[in-house]
PDB file of C-alpha atoms in Angstrom:
ATOM      1  CA  MET A  56     -24.511   9.583  -6.005  1.00 63.00           C
ATOM      2  CA  ILE A  57     -22.808   7.434  -3.393  1.00 75.00           C
ATOM      3  CA  ILE A  58     -22.050   9.252  -0.152  1.00 83.00           C
ATOM      4  CA  HIS A  59     -18.845   7.911   1.366  1.00 82.00           C
ATOM      5  CA  PRO A  60     -17.873   8.346   5.009  1.00 91.00           C
ATOM      6  CA  THR A  61     -15.019  10.771   5.608  1.00 94.00           C
ATOM      7  CA  ILE A  62     -11.595   9.166   5.845  1.00 95.00           C
ATOM      8  CA  SER A  63      -8.493  10.879   7.191  1.00 97.00           C
ATOM      9  CA  VAL A  64      -5.226   9.731   5.601  1.00 96.00           C
ATOM     10  CA  LEU A  65      -1.688  10.679   6.584  1.00 96.00           C
ATOM     11  CA  PHE A  66       1.063  10.241   3.987  1.00 94.00           C
ATOM     12  CA  VAL A  67       4.586  10.254   5.400  1.00 91.00           C
ATOM     13  CA  VAL A  68       6.722  11.337   2.444  1.00 89.00           C
ATOM     14  CA  GLY A  69      10.168  12.911   2.292  1.00 79.00           C
ATOM     15  CA  ASP A  70      10.300  16.640   1.505  1.00 74.00           C
ATOM     16  CA  ASP A  71      12.120  16.065  -1.784  1.00 75.00           C
ATOM     17  CA  ASP A  72       9.750  13.362  -3.124  1.00 76.00           C
ATOM     18  CA  VAL A  73       7.363  14.904  -5.666  1.00 81.00           C
ATOM     19  CA  SER A  74       6.523  11.630  -7.434  1.00 82.00           C
ATOM     20  CA  LEU A  75       3.198  11.280  -5.597  1.00 87.00           C
ATOM     21  CA  GLN A  76       1.901  14.797  -6.306  1.00 90.00           C
ATOM     22  CA  PRO A  77      -0.485  13.680  -9.094  1.00 91.00           C
ATOM     23  CA  PHE A  78      -1.865  11.002  -6.771  1.00 89.00           C
ATOM     24  CA  PHE A  79      -2.296  13.551  -3.950  1.00 92.00           C
ATOM     25  CA  SER A  80      -4.181  15.857  -6.312  1.00 93.00           C
ATOM     26  CA  TYR A  81      -6.486  13.014  -7.248  1.00 92.00           C
ATOM     27  CA  LEU A  82      -7.144  12.100  -3.598  1.00 91.00           C
ATOM     28  CA  GLN A  83      -7.781  15.730  -2.649  1.00 93.00           C
ATOM     29  CA  SER A  84     -10.432  15.958  -5.369  1.00 92.00           C
ATOM     30  CA  MET A  85     -12.569  13.460  -3.416  1.00 90.00           C
ATOM     31  CA  GLN A  86     -14.971  15.189  -1.053  1.00 91.00           C
ATOM     32  CA  HIS A  87     -14.759  12.458   1.573  1.00 92.00           C
ATOM     33  CA  MET A  88     -10.944  12.413   1.674  1.00 93.00           C
ATOM     34  CA  ARG A  89      -9.007  14.362   4.310  1.00 96.00           C
ATOM     35  CA  LEU A  90      -5.376  14.211   3.224  1.00 96.00           C
ATOM     36  CA  THR A  91      -2.367  15.253   5.286  1.00 95.00           C
ATOM     37  CA  VAL A  92       1.204  14.998   3.968  1.00 93.00           C
ATOM     38  CA  GLU A  93       4.085  15.161   6.450  1.00 92.00           C
ATOM     39  CA  PRO A  94       7.845  14.555   6.069  1.00 88.00           C
ATOM     40  CA  GLN A  95       7.933  12.498   9.286  1.00 87.00           C
ATOM     41  CA  LEU A  96       5.549  10.551  11.441  1.00 89.00           C
ATOM     42  CA  PRO A  97       3.930  12.745  14.121  1.00 91.00           C
ATOM     43  CA  HIS A  98       3.692  11.375  17.652  1.00 90.00           C
ATOM     44  CA  ASP A  99      -0.111  11.756  17.812  1.00 93.00           C
ATOM     45  CA  LEU A 100      -1.951   9.704  15.184  1.00 95.00           C
ATOM     46  CA  ASP A 101      -5.415   9.833  16.775  1.00 94.00           C
ATOM     47  CA  ARG A 102      -6.967  12.023  14.078  1.00 95.00           C
ATOM     48  CA  PHE A 103      -6.084   9.620  11.235  1.00 97.00           C
ATOM     49  CA  ASP A 104      -7.785   6.481   9.955  1.00 97.00           C
ATOM     50  CA  VAL A 105      -4.876   5.380   7.769  1.00 96.00           C
ATOM     51  CA  VAL A 106      -1.140   6.066   7.709  1.00 95.00           C
ATOM     52  CA  VAL A 107       0.730   5.578   4.435  1.00 93.00           C
ATOM     53  CA  THR A 108       4.508   5.361   4.530  1.00 89.00           C
ATOM     54  CA  THR A 109       6.782   5.519   1.522  1.00 83.00           C
ATOM     55  CA  ASN A 110      10.186   5.976   3.094  1.00 68.00           C
ATOM     56  CA  PRO A 111      12.339   2.927   3.863  1.00 64.00           C
ATOM     57  CA  GLU A 112      13.254   4.348   7.288  1.00 64.00           C
ATOM     58  CA  ALA A 113       9.685   3.655   8.435  1.00 63.00           C
ATOM     59  CA  TYR A 114      10.342  -0.069   8.143  1.00 68.00           C
ATOM     60  CA  VAL A 115      13.634  -0.306  10.035  1.00 70.00           C
ATOM     61  CA  ALA A 116      12.468   0.468  13.563  1.00 75.00           C
ATOM     62  CA  VAL A 117       8.706   0.895  13.730  1.00 81.00           C
ATOM     63  CA  PRO A 118       7.906   3.752  16.134  1.00 82.00           C
ATOM     64  CA  ASP A 119       5.739   2.884  19.141  1.00 88.00           C
ATOM     65  CA  PRO A 120       2.975   5.350  18.169  1.00 90.00           C
ATOM     66  CA  LEU A 121       2.565   3.570  14.821  1.00 90.00           C
ATOM     67  CA  ILE A 122       2.472   0.130  16.466  1.00 90.00           C
ATOM     68  CA  GLN A 123      -0.161   1.361  18.946  1.00 93.00           C
ATOM     69  CA  PHE A 124      -2.130   2.967  16.083  1.00 94.00           C
ATOM     70  CA  VAL A 125      -2.280  -0.332  14.165  1.00 92.00           C
ATOM     71  CA  HIS A 126      -3.129  -2.399  17.256  1.00 92.00           C
ATOM     72  CA  SER A 127      -5.963   0.054  17.996  1.00 94.00           C
ATOM     73  CA  GLY A 128      -7.518  -0.613  14.578  1.00 94.00           C
ATOM     74  CA  GLY A 129      -5.804   2.026  12.414  1.00 95.00           C
ATOM     75  CA  GLY A 130      -4.622   1.098   8.945  1.00 93.00           C
ATOM     76  CA  TRP A 131      -1.006   1.185   7.803  1.00 92.00           C
ATOM     77  CA  LEU A 132      -0.280   1.008   4.088  1.00 91.00           C
ATOM     78  CA  GLY A 133       3.348   0.641   3.057  1.00 86.00           C
ATOM     79  CA  LEU A 134       4.155   1.718  -0.507  1.00 85.00           C
ATOM     80  CA  LEU A 135       7.387   0.023  -1.460  1.00 80.00           C
ATOM     81  CA  ASN A 136       9.943   0.773  -4.092  1.00 78.00           C
ATOM     82  CA  PRO A 137      11.937  -2.283  -5.122  1.00 78.00           C
ATOM     83  CA  SER A 138      14.189  -3.060  -2.170  1.00 79.00           C
ATOM     84  CA  ASP A 139      15.703  -6.096  -0.514  1.00 79.00           C
ATOM     85  CA  ASP A 140      15.203  -4.551   2.918  1.00 82.00           C
ATOM     86  CA  PRO A 141      12.886  -6.546   5.179  1.00 85.00           C
ATOM     87  CA  LEU A 142       9.468  -5.317   6.250  1.00 85.00           C
ATOM     88  CA  PRO A 143       8.291  -5.235   9.866  1.00 85.00           C
ATOM     89  CA  GLU A 144       6.901  -8.570  11.003  1.00 86.00           C
ATOM     90  CA  MET A 145       3.424  -7.075  11.476  1.00 85.00           C
ATOM     91  CA  PHE A 146       3.010  -6.854   7.668  1.00 87.00           C
ATOM     92  CA  GLY A 147       2.936 -10.645   7.507  1.00 89.00           C
ATOM     93  CA  ALA A 148       4.877 -10.675   4.222  1.00 91.00           C
ATOM     94  CA  GLN A 149       8.399 -10.010   2.993  1.00 91.00           C
ATOM     95  CA  PRO A 150       9.573  -8.740  -0.397  1.00 90.00           C
ATOM     96  CA  THR A 151      11.210 -11.202  -2.747  1.00 91.00           C
ATOM     97  CA  PRO A 152      14.211 -10.135  -4.849  1.00 91.00           C
ATOM     98  CA  ALA A 153      13.257  -7.582  -7.526  1.00 88.00           C
ATOM     99  CA  LYS A 154      12.906  -8.889 -11.059  1.00 86.00           C
ATOM    100  CA  PRO A 155      13.642  -7.004 -14.299  1.00 87.00           C
ATOM    101  CA  THR A 156      11.242  -4.512 -15.852  1.00 88.00           C
ATOM    102  CA  SER A 157       8.444  -6.136 -17.786  1.00 87.00           C
ATOM    103  CA  GLU A 158       4.772  -5.724 -18.539  1.00 89.00           C
ATOM    104  CA  LEU A 159       2.735  -7.282 -15.779  1.00 90.00           C
ATOM    105  CA  ARG A 160      -0.919  -8.177 -15.682  1.00 91.00           C
ATOM    106  CA  VAL A 161      -2.293  -7.435 -12.205  1.00 92.00           C
ATOM    107  CA  LEU A 162      -5.497  -9.090 -10.996  1.00 93.00           C
ATOM    108  CA  PHE A 163      -7.613  -9.475  -7.883  1.00 93.00           C
ATOM    109  CA  LYS A 164      -7.217 -12.804  -6.126  1.00 93.00           C
ATOM    110  CA  ASN A 165     -10.855 -12.582  -4.998  1.00 92.00           C
ATOM    111  CA  PRO A 166     -13.106 -10.953  -7.622  1.00 89.00           C
ATOM    112  CA  ASP A 167     -15.635 -10.217  -4.851  1.00 90.00           C
ATOM    113  CA  ASN A 168     -13.174  -7.983  -2.966  1.00 87.00           C
ATOM    114  CA  PRO A 169     -14.812  -4.556  -2.403  1.00 85.00           C
ATOM    115  CA  MET A 170     -11.985  -2.838  -4.312  1.00 82.00           C
ATOM    116  CA  ALA A 171     -12.668  -5.060  -7.316  1.00 84.00           C
ATOM    117  CA  LYS A 172     -16.118  -3.545  -7.699  1.00 80.00           C
ATOM    118  CA  ARG A 173     -14.636  -0.200  -8.783  1.00 76.00           C
ATOM    119  CA  LEU A 174     -11.578  -1.355 -10.709  1.00 80.00           C
ATOM    120  CA  PRO A 175     -11.163  -3.437 -13.852  1.00 86.00           C
ATOM    121  CA  ASP A 176     -10.784  -7.215 -13.505  1.00 86.00           C
ATOM    122  CA  ALA A 177      -7.184  -6.876 -14.652  1.00 89.00           C
ATOM    123  CA  PHE A 178      -4.868  -4.025 -15.496  1.00 88.00           C
ATOM    124  CA  TYR A 179      -1.383  -3.802 -16.942  1.00 91.00           C
ATOM    125  CA  VAL A 180       1.686  -2.041 -15.611  1.00 88.00           C
ATOM    126  CA  SER A 181       5.199  -1.849 -16.942  1.00 89.00           C
ATOM    127  CA  ASP A 182       7.737  -1.746 -14.153  1.00 83.00           C
ATOM    128  CA  ARG A 183      10.139  -3.814 -12.104  1.00 83.00           C
ATOM    129  CA  HIS A 184       8.378  -6.733 -10.494  1.00 84.00           C
ATOM    130  CA  GLN A 185       8.813  -7.473  -6.815  1.00 88.00           C
ATOM    131  CA  ALA A 186       6.466  -9.994  -5.290  1.00 91.00           C
ATOM    132  CA  LEU A 187       5.607 -10.493  -1.648  1.00 92.00           C
ATOM    133  CA  ASP A 188       6.223 -13.752   0.178  1.00 93.00           C
ATOM    134  CA  ASN A 189       3.544 -14.577   2.768  1.00 90.00           C
ATOM    135  CA  LYS A 190       5.001 -15.205   6.208  1.00 92.00           C
ATOM    136  CA  ALA A 191       1.819 -15.392   8.298  1.00 91.00           C
ATOM    137  CA  GLU A 192      -1.238 -17.630   8.096  1.00 92.00           C
ATOM    138  CA  ASP A 193      -3.690 -14.724   8.284  1.00 92.00           C
ATOM    139  CA  VAL A 194      -2.279 -12.851   5.275  1.00 92.00           C
ATOM    140  CA  GLU A 195      -4.874 -12.325   2.556  1.00 93.00           C
ATOM    141  CA  ILE A 196      -3.665 -11.776  -1.002  1.00 93.00           C
ATOM    142  CA  ILE A 197      -5.549  -8.850  -2.539  1.00 92.00           C
ATOM    143  CA  LEU A 198      -3.680  -8.374  -5.845  1.00 92.00           C
ATOM    144  CA  TYR A 199      -1.315 -10.652  -7.673  1.00 93.00           C
ATOM    145  CA  ALA A 200       0.760 -10.246 -10.813  1.00 92.00           C
ATOM    146  CA  ASP A 201       1.105 -12.821 -13.555  1.00 88.00           C
ATOM    147  CA  TRP A 202       4.831 -13.189 -14.021  1.00 79.00           C
ATOM    148  CA  ARG A 203       6.386 -16.100 -15.870  1.00 80.00           C
ATOM    149  CA  TYR A 204       3.175 -18.137 -15.586  1.00 82.00           C
ATOM    150  CA  GLN A 205       3.037 -17.756 -11.817  1.00 85.00           C
ATOM    151  CA  HIS A 206       0.725 -15.757  -9.575  1.00 90.00           C
ATOM    152  CA  SER A 207       2.935 -13.481  -7.468  1.00 91.00           C
ATOM    153  CA  PRO A 208       1.293 -11.521  -4.608  1.00 93.00           C
ATOM    154  CA  VAL A 209       1.875  -7.772  -4.906  1.00 90.00           C
ATOM    155  CA  LEU A 210      -0.723  -6.419  -2.430  1.00 90.00           C
ATOM    156  CA  VAL A 211      -1.633  -8.229   0.786  1.00 91.00           C
ATOM    157  CA  HIS A 212      -3.749  -7.540   3.854  1.00 89.00           C
TER     158      HIS A 212
END
């Protein structure tokens, strides 16, 4: 049995969004996971290792506490629904226009990535495709989708 260090994750999700409930249940089943779900970003983020935002408002004007959290080494994961709205510059990537629904094969750019050790080499999803366009030199592509014979980044670090 692998013993994982405890990780504290804050999800900022609107009160009326129940789409992530199955995912929350899965995360809460992990002994090392400390999950908090809030409708808005609290001012004090010191007790969290990672903040996950799903609401588009989080990307318009990034609150100072979140900027300080990231600059102090905290992680910020933005889950995006297809949108043409820009992301904050600190993400180092911008969404491209959303494409139609199709089956996509998603793969790791680097098969030695630590996440690749626990997930299949490739997996398939059927949804709208929206790639990310790298805007910074230090952006690392984690996952890409094969779409129309091109590798389109869909998860970057």
